Amino acid sequence: MINIDAHNHVRGKSIYLDDIQELQGTLYALPFDATVAHAKIKSLNLEAALHRKGIVTILTAKDIPGENQIGGILPDEPLFADGEVHFRGQVIALIIGTSEHHCRQAAKLIEVVYEELPVITDAREAQKQDKLIIPPRSFKLGNTSEAWSQCDHIFEGRTDVNGQEHLYIETQGAYARPKEDGSIIISSSTQGPTAVQRMVARVLGIPMHKVEIDTVRLGGGFGGKEDQATPWAVMVALASQLLHKPVKMAMHRMDDMRMTGKRHPYSADFKIGLTKDFKIVAYEVTHYQNAGAAADLSPAVMERTLFHSTNAYFIPNVIAKAYSCKTNLPPNTAFRGFGGPQGKFVIEAAIVKAAESLGVSPAVIQKANLVVDGDELSYGQILQQVEARNAWESCMEKYDYESQKKRVVAFNASNSRYKKGLAIQPICFGISFTNTMMNHARALVHIYHDGSVVVSTGAVEMGQGVNTKMLQIVTETFGIPNHRVRIESTNTLRVANTSPTAASAGADLNGKALQMACVALSDRLKAVAQKEYSDATIDLKEEKVFANGVPTDISWNDLVMKAFTQRVALSENSHYSTPTIHYDKTKEKGHPFAYHVYGTAIHEVTVDCLRGTYDFDSVNIVHDFGKSMNIDIDNGQIEGGLVQGIGWMTLEEIIYNNQGRLVSNALSTYKVPDIYSVPKEINIIHLDTQGHELAIKKSKAVGEPPLMYGIGAYFAIRDAVKAFNPNVEFAVNAPYTPEKVLMDLYKKS
Amino acid sequence: MIQFFLNNRLITTDKPASTTLLDFIRYDENLRGTKIGCREGDCGACTVLIGSLKEGKMEYMSVTSCLTPLPNAHRKHVVTVEGLNLPDKLNQAQQAMVDCSGTQCGFCTPGFINSMSGYALSTTSASIEEAISAIDGNICRCTGYKSIERAAAKLTEKLASKDQEQPLEWLVANGFVPEYFKHVAERLSEIKLEYHTNGQIPIGGGTDLYVQKHDELHDMDLHYLFDKSHLNGISFSEGQCTIKSAVTVSDLITNEVLLDAIPNWYNYLKLVSSTPIRNIGTIAGNIANGSPIGDFTIILLAMNARVTLTNKEDVSRSLPLKDFYLGYKVLNKTADEIITAITFDVPTAHTLFNFEKVCKRQYLDIASVNAAITVSTDGNTIKEAHASMGGVGPIPKYLEKTSTFLVNKTIEAQTILRAEALLQTELSPISDARGTEAYKRLLARQLFFAHFIALFPNHIKMEDLI
């Protein structure tokens, strides 16, 4: 089934934040940010700016009626810098004017005097100086110090992996309008309406019931609007509350890139030990997460790095340790994979290093160590319904990897200028918020007495197709066509206390809640029909009541009207919380994930060894969807996630200088994949599996896992570079830009 | 007054000339289907079509409305996604995108629909390559493009039977564009109003000024030159090509004479920006910008081109392009002069040309290093050479010493290796977002070698040089 939004999207009729019709008198807000990365603010002079044409007011920390605090996990992030700034791009003031242009002109007139302080941009440097967001955490399994003696081979190394700009094509934005009695409505382009609501209430010093957040859809999120849509919504809410006027902000791209955090860069040290038959016996890894200047979601991201430090491999002795390091960069945040990709990158690098040293293909080591049913991961979860080997073997067989490998070897033997590289990337990704208390959702369903249905859940549509999946649940349960059902905006008045749409769990959590609501309503409607067909089995399908499989003359409309006249409740609000999951942080053990998603990808790349450029010939994937409830949407998630992962590993390069200034600050200097840079072929085969009871309709979560196939792109390029320049040691430092490729091709030992 | 058709409606406006077409469409006309992604022509979310009346027929091209000054729409037909909608069904581009799941979050989608519809309107021999090329300026962050490629292929199939005699009638009859397109030419020809400006700062397509100085445009005294007929045209005479200043990259990429004379002309020019930017970016703008990495400047330097400058009194002078650059963004040009023409010798059978460009992303990116060369040969001997390189110093660099050295040398590895050593003495790259100094020097070597490997495949192999 095609995404239900597609028709409006292609006709330009879908409404995003900046498309909401502005009320008369709407004012525009422009954040004014720090131009140094760490300093005391000695003085702030707004006078000239305040007197400029079109300026209504300029707000600073002193104008905040409640708390100047928007930190979600830790209260360490002021809305407006107060006395000190900790990163370039930190907002100091909010300029309100009658147009964005006026605000921009006024911004040039604001004078700030800074007393500059030392700037740290590197995670390891921050760790040395003991600048940490939270104390370090360690996951342990077995006993590594004893295990090293059982190893025939031990390798150590370091990896570095850069961050990633979300580059949602719709920038951040929000629009606040006053309501009566001091309450307020804010349209926000956010993945987490409740988080926005909570922070607006905190900063304004009003109860949450006075704050309504409404989200129709996002023009892309990818994690970048999970926590970091909040400040902008709070700012326009503050201005609107103080001025009693509608206030809007739709950020300029360069402001967005400069002021918001990104995927976390990580540095890591690893030590891996193997037996002579390539079994990994022990693995130690220390991750240095570059968190930026405030916690944001970094502690949770760091946690997922630890959860995924051994990817799809069973290793009996593990120590995985992580530091969340505080630097003078914008607070880094959620991004598809949420620290998992960074964790997996290191184990893959460790395996490649071992393989290169031992003169075998990395695939030999990967395959020898894939997880199976009953394996215990470092955090204590015993894996069940494991599809790692199934995915691997299907991938090798269905795409005839052996022939592909022979072809590549032959190509490299007969070509001096072009070299091909191969890499296989298995994945194993845990589904659930790792913070157990967040794994719940609600759905509200009204059946109106004309037979039309309206649905609200906590899920936010951002292109991933969650609304389409919600619609499928409703239409399948009630046996009615699509046009009968409307999926409404995500709104905190209709569905409260929601978790953000994140962690790939949006469809599972909200879908399960919605399914419960629909089943409850369906049961009540069937009971109405049962009165007329007392002994029959009642079904609802094809807009009719079926009795014992035979259509009756009671239509859906008749049934709804009968229920209505019999005073049967036609609304339902259901609550779902994921069973079976638990986690004890004091022991770092538990069962945090409802289930895991598996799959394997084979990358083939061709490197032009003269120019240092590369093209991906193909990526062949076998993926464990369970029983996919929507193949069109799920395949789209695989292709899109893969390409985003390849972008992260290849051409997307975030550059901060040593003073914390973002150098790659626009689309002209930060390059995401275009239509010519994606693999020539992407093939997807659905692994035939049973799915999982905790996945909605046994259709496994699909948002984040495919991004991690992209990691293989890095190692495929490395494989090709090695074919050209075989006897030199290369650093592991992603992304593998054409620059790094050329430098490695001609590196001398 | 500026007058144009916006979809099916005549617009007459006295908005400030510096207003972008994007802002006008969205906030004055409240057509919110056109999206804002970057305001620098790099994402394509704001892509619209501009139709011009040429010899009684409409010609449509895609443009990024964020970089299009309102006067550049004067006497044109501007088409937004709303103007492509059919009353009761999806148009063919829309249907293909829906059928192939080519839209996820949808924010980039109207831009894609415009680019695809522009392809449908302009193609004379539909092919998947041309379809992909038409959307090369559109960035999508959700889909990974494969579904969009499938939609482009589907659209191409439907265009196979396009009637080239009566294209608009056929496109309307087959649901590619709405009915009103048939009457646009006639209605457009009725606009007689001229738009006059006489500002101090000349502006062509706007593809650089509107990126660099967006905030200051309101207060600038601009002189709009785009599409002025006396500044337009490509002509050939006695082996020389003269391009006037409002000629765009798209004009050149489709020029038959140049396509014939320079074997890879199309492929080289494909490396310059993206389709909607090539449609409006002028050659004179690329030269006057003075960027040390301007692609077309590097190409023309290696063609040993001359520029003609004309002042307000209509007095002209001409000088070699290599003498035009005095320092970083400092030009041998007075404030009242504008570039009116660029001339160069069209390569002949014994003159070979090559252009190389490497960036992070192969297309729609700014080079780390770009390089061009023209080599005239007599048998195995170089008779004349002109080499240029960008990204290796404060100005687009004509490699004087290297070019001189190559003259009268035999085409062999030794020559190239010695020339490369000399080349390095002419470079002064700095480390920046496009690469470190060490990388740019290595890349300069590689691209210099690449010229000879590409031009003399029988004489020079990579193994001989590295």
XYZ file of C-alpha atoms in Angstrom, chain B residues 41-396:
356
model
C 20.449 26.633 -4.867
C 21.898 23.475 -3.406
C 18.797 21.419 -2.561
C 16.215 22.063 -5.273
C 13.192 22.108 -2.938
C 12.234 25.493 -4.408
C 12.550 24.410 -8.056
C 10.011 25.994 -10.408
C 9.774 26.120 -14.167
C 10.297 29.231 -16.223
C 8.854 29.267 -19.706
C 10.075 31.724 -22.321
C 8.505 32.550 -25.630
C 11.058 31.812 -28.327
C 10.072 32.105 -31.970
C 6.438 31.721 -31.130
C 6.944 28.607 -29.005
C 7.269 28.079 -25.296
C 10.562 26.748 -23.972
C 10.609 25.630 -20.353
C 13.511 25.183 -17.987
C 13.852 24.413 -14.300
C 15.306 27.063 -11.996
C 15.901 27.414 -8.279
C 13.454 30.137 -7.311
C 15.528 31.015 -4.225
C 18.237 32.459 -6.459
C 15.983 33.983 -9.084
C 15.524 37.747 -8.884
C 11.950 38.737 -9.599
C 12.905 40.773 -12.706
C 14.319 37.599 -14.257
C 10.738 36.337 -14.459
C 9.547 39.344 -16.426
C 7.565 38.307 -19.529
C 7.940 34.676 -18.590
C 5.655 31.865 -17.557
C 6.505 30.794 -14.010
C 5.142 27.364 -13.100
C 4.889 26.078 -9.533
C 3.629 22.668 -8.443
C 0.143 24.114 -8.080
C 0.274 25.103 -11.733
C 1.049 21.534 -12.741
C -1.932 20.019 -10.964
C -4.714 18.639 -13.129
C -8.270 19.208 -11.964
C -9.310 15.605 -11.363
C -6.250 13.367 -11.365
C -2.500 13.326 -10.914
C -0.310 14.409 -13.779
C 2.086 11.848 -15.227
C 5.109 12.897 -13.168
C 3.018 12.912 -10.012
C 1.495 9.530 -10.798
C 4.900 7.995 -11.478
C 6.250 9.323 -8.174
C 3.236 7.975 -6.282
C 3.304 4.583 -8.002
C 7.022 4.128 -7.284
C 6.911 5.435 -3.681
C 9.228 8.227 -4.736
C 8.020 10.440 -1.911
C 8.477 9.901 1.818
C 8.488 13.053 3.951
C 7.414 14.923 0.828
C 9.283 18.144 1.458
C 11.571 17.827 -1.568
C 8.807 16.334 -3.716
C 7.317 19.453 -5.369
C 10.823 20.335 -6.556
C 11.196 16.892 -8.099
C 7.770 17.154 -9.727
C 8.766 20.456 -11.298
C 12.091 19.127 -12.562
C 10.406 16.025 -13.982
C 7.675 18.068 -15.620
C 10.339 20.354 -17.055
C 11.926 17.272 -18.564
C 8.591 16.198 -20.020
C 8.091 19.648 -21.513
C 11.549 20.057 -22.991
C 12.688 16.608 -24.071
C 12.975 15.816 -27.740
C 14.217 12.253 -27.288
C 13.317 10.958 -23.859
C 15.914 8.797 -22.172
C 16.543 7.675 -18.619
C 19.872 9.583 -18.651
C 18.099 12.787 -19.586
C 15.418 12.167 -16.964
C 18.013 11.680 -14.220
C 19.917 14.703 -15.435
C 16.757 16.783 -15.111
C 16.569 15.956 -11.382
C 20.284 16.282 -10.673
C 19.689 19.469 -8.710
C 17.125 17.948 -6.369
C 18.286 16.556 -3.041
C 16.166 13.996 -1.213
C 17.197 12.933 2.280
C 14.622 10.151 2.748
C 14.391 7.798 -0.191
C 17.955 7.064 -1.265
C 16.737 8.011 -4.777
C 16.126 4.483 -6.062
C 12.355 4.894 -6.026
C 12.761 8.266 -7.716
C 14.936 6.665 -10.395
C 12.152 4.131 -10.983
C 9.641 6.973 -11.278
C 11.916 8.746 -13.764
C 12.144 5.555 -15.814
C 8.368 5.178 -15.775
C 7.906 8.749 -16.900
C 10.437 8.217 -19.661
C 8.484 5.226 -20.958
C 5.370 7.367 -21.127
C 7.259 10.040 -23.051
C 8.503 7.638 -25.714
C 5.629 8.531 -28.003
C 5.801 12.296 -27.423
C 4.697 14.166 -30.517
C 7.511 16.559 -31.413
C 5.394 18.445 -33.932
C 2.669 19.430 -31.517
C 4.388 18.814 -28.165
C 2.160 20.942 -25.941
C -1.031 19.540 -27.380
C 0.308 16.033 -26.872
C 1.455 16.744 -23.305
C -1.938 18.199 -22.434
C -3.840 15.373 -24.105
C -1.768 12.798 -22.249
C -2.024 14.349 -18.822
C 1.492 15.716 -18.348
C 0.458 19.335 -17.917
C -2.886 21.094 -17.530
C -4.930 22.469 -20.395
C -4.022 26.121 -19.888
C -0.446 25.486 -21.080
C -1.784 25.512 -24.642
C -2.699 29.176 -24.381
C 0.318 30.523 -22.540
C 2.321 31.469 -25.645
C -0.459 33.610 -26.964
C -1.141 35.269 -23.634
C 2.557 35.889 -23.007
C 2.993 37.581 -26.355
C 0.462 40.143 -25.217
C 2.783 41.443 -22.477
C 4.425 44.426 -24.090
C 5.694 46.122 -20.932
C 9.491 46.470 -20.798
C 11.332 46.211 -17.529
C 14.134 48.744 -17.130
C 16.835 48.887 -14.515
C 19.908 50.983 -14.354
C 21.612 50.065 -11.106
C 25.276 50.076 -10.311
C 25.868 46.407 -9.625
C 25.367 44.129 -12.607
C 23.586 40.860 -11.930
C 22.939 38.013 -14.332
C 21.378 34.779 -13.163
C 21.863 35.654 -9.515
C 23.292 32.257 -8.667
C 26.187 33.695 -6.706
C 25.079 37.115 -5.488
C 21.848 35.724 -4.063
C 23.829 33.146 -2.111
C 26.595 35.404 -0.824
C 24.676 38.615 -0.144
C 21.138 37.508 0.478
C 20.600 39.778 3.465
C 22.029 42.847 1.770
C 20.097 42.608 -1.493
C 17.317 44.835 -0.226
C 19.726 47.752 -0.091
C 21.659 47.065 -3.267
C 21.422 49.057 -6.450
C 21.253 46.206 -8.940
C 21.341 46.220 -12.700
C 19.520 43.211 -14.145
C 21.167 41.804 -17.223
C 19.766 38.302 -17.437
C 18.163 37.407 -20.712
C 18.880 40.795 -22.282
C 18.872 40.050 -25.983
C 21.870 42.247 -26.817
C 23.913 40.311 -24.252
C 22.816 36.939 -25.497
C 24.103 34.653 -28.176
C 26.871 32.289 -29.151
C 28.489 32.983 -32.513
C 31.292 31.448 -34.547
C 33.577 33.165 -37.005
C 36.913 32.123 -38.487
C 37.429 29.348 -35.987
C 36.590 31.576 -33.081
C 33.700 31.276 -30.699
C 32.233 34.391 -29.139
C 29.869 34.035 -26.226
C 28.062 37.039 -24.924
C 27.777 37.667 -21.252
C 24.239 36.473 -20.532
C 24.911 33.072 -22.101
C 24.292 30.320 -19.570
C 26.047 27.025 -19.045
C 22.946 25.297 -20.391
C 23.247 27.300 -23.606
C 26.779 25.970 -24.000
C 26.134 22.382 -22.989
C 23.648 22.105 -25.852
C 25.691 23.999 -28.465
C 26.128 21.720 -31.500
C 29.372 23.286 -32.750
C 31.098 22.890 -29.408
C 29.671 19.401 -28.908
C 31.208 18.465 -32.269
C 34.538 20.144 -31.655
C 35.160 18.916 -28.125
C 34.489 15.211 -27.697
C 33.580 15.250 -23.991
C 32.000 18.690 -23.878
C 28.705 17.430 -22.449
C 30.397 15.360 -19.751
C 32.650 18.213 -18.703
C 29.796 20.641 -18.408
C 27.711 18.140 -16.479
C 30.343 18.545 -13.755
C 29.403 22.204 -13.454
C 26.716 22.594 -10.779
C 23.246 21.183 -11.500
C 20.632 21.530 -14.222
C 18.570 24.349 -12.622
C 21.715 26.325 -11.797
C 23.216 25.739 -15.242
C 19.948 27.057 -16.651
C 20.448 30.458 -15.045
C 24.127 30.737 -14.168
C 25.910 32.907 -16.723
C 29.439 32.511 -18.025
C 30.180 36.174 -17.378
C 28.999 35.749 -13.799
C 31.354 32.816 -13.315
C 34.250 34.917 -14.611
C 33.361 38.133 -12.781
C 32.879 36.263 -9.525
C 36.619 35.717 -9.453
C 36.331 32.529 -7.439
C 39.640 30.677 -7.533
C 37.645 27.518 -8.192
C 35.116 28.664 -10.813
C 34.684 25.766 -13.203
C 34.009 27.758 -16.315
C 36.825 30.161 -15.611
C 39.232 27.248 -15.435
C 37.866 25.845 -18.702
C 38.188 29.210 -20.483
C 41.681 29.877 -19.132
C 42.858 26.671 -20.755
C 41.167 27.754 -23.964
C 43.323 30.880 -23.819
C 40.153 32.975 -23.899
C 39.897 36.751 -24.038
C 37.287 38.868 -22.308
C 35.749 42.038 -23.649
C 34.755 44.686 -21.135
C 32.436 47.546 -21.991
C 31.815 50.637 -19.897
C 28.751 52.857 -19.586
C 30.005 55.054 -22.423
C 29.994 51.940 -24.578
C 33.777 51.913 -24.868
C 35.150 48.386 -25.048
C 38.514 46.849 -24.400
C 39.647 43.269 -24.587
C 42.292 41.411 -22.624
C 43.411 37.826 -22.087
C 41.368 36.161 -19.362
C 44.586 35.172 -17.588
C 45.353 38.874 -17.074
C 41.896 39.553 -15.671
C 42.675 38.272 -12.159
C 44.934 40.460 -10.058
C 44.404 38.901 -6.631
C 41.768 37.143 -4.545
C 38.503 38.496 -6.000
C 40.403 41.496 -7.407
C 39.690 42.016 -11.084
C 41.278 44.068 -13.836
C 37.964 45.825 -14.322
C 36.619 49.266 -13.432
C 33.359 49.636 -11.548
C 31.428 50.814 -14.597
C 32.626 48.044 -16.886
C 30.747 44.863 -17.501
C 31.859 41.756 -19.334
C 30.171 41.808 -22.711
C 31.877 38.991 -24.552
C 34.259 36.084 -24.196
C 36.143 34.722 -27.206
C 38.233 31.621 -27.700
C 39.519 29.443 -30.516
C 37.374 26.406 -31.129
C 39.579 23.315 -30.831
C 40.556 21.780 -34.170
C 41.585 18.273 -35.125
C 45.082 18.779 -33.720
C 43.969 20.570 -30.614
C 42.863 18.494 -27.694
C 41.033 19.729 -24.635
C 40.476 18.060 -21.278
C 38.769 19.112 -18.054
C 39.126 17.403 -14.686
C 37.300 18.086 -11.445
C 37.338 16.278 -8.123
C 35.166 17.183 -5.169
C 33.594 15.357 -2.249
C 30.551 14.663 -4.370
C 31.072 14.167 -8.065
C 28.122 16.338 -9.128
C 26.609 19.532 -7.745
C 29.652 20.319 -5.662
C 32.474 22.808 -5.644
C 35.828 21.356 -6.649
C 38.679 20.608 -4.296
C 40.831 21.045 -7.385
C 39.726 21.524 -10.976
C 42.042 21.557 -13.944
C 41.886 22.080 -17.696
C 44.323 21.871 -20.533
C 44.476 22.491 -24.271
C 47.270 20.762 -26.145
C 47.999 21.314 -29.833
C 50.161 18.638 -31.351
C 52.136 17.907 -34.447
C 52.691 14.204 -34.539
C 54.169 13.328 -31.200
C 55.259 16.865 -30.357
C 53.382 19.462 -28.370
C 53.224 22.687 -30.358
C 51.135 24.752 -27.960
C 49.737 24.163 -24.485
C 47.537 26.080 -22.102
C 46.953 24.621 -18.663
C 44.903 26.017 -15.798
C 43.997 24.941 -12.318
C 41.560 26.025 -9.638
C 41.594 25.659 -5.886
C 45.352 25.969 -5.744
C 45.812 29.647 -4.987
C 44.009 32.968 -4.545
C 43.007 33.240 -8.207
C 41.906 30.818 -10.913
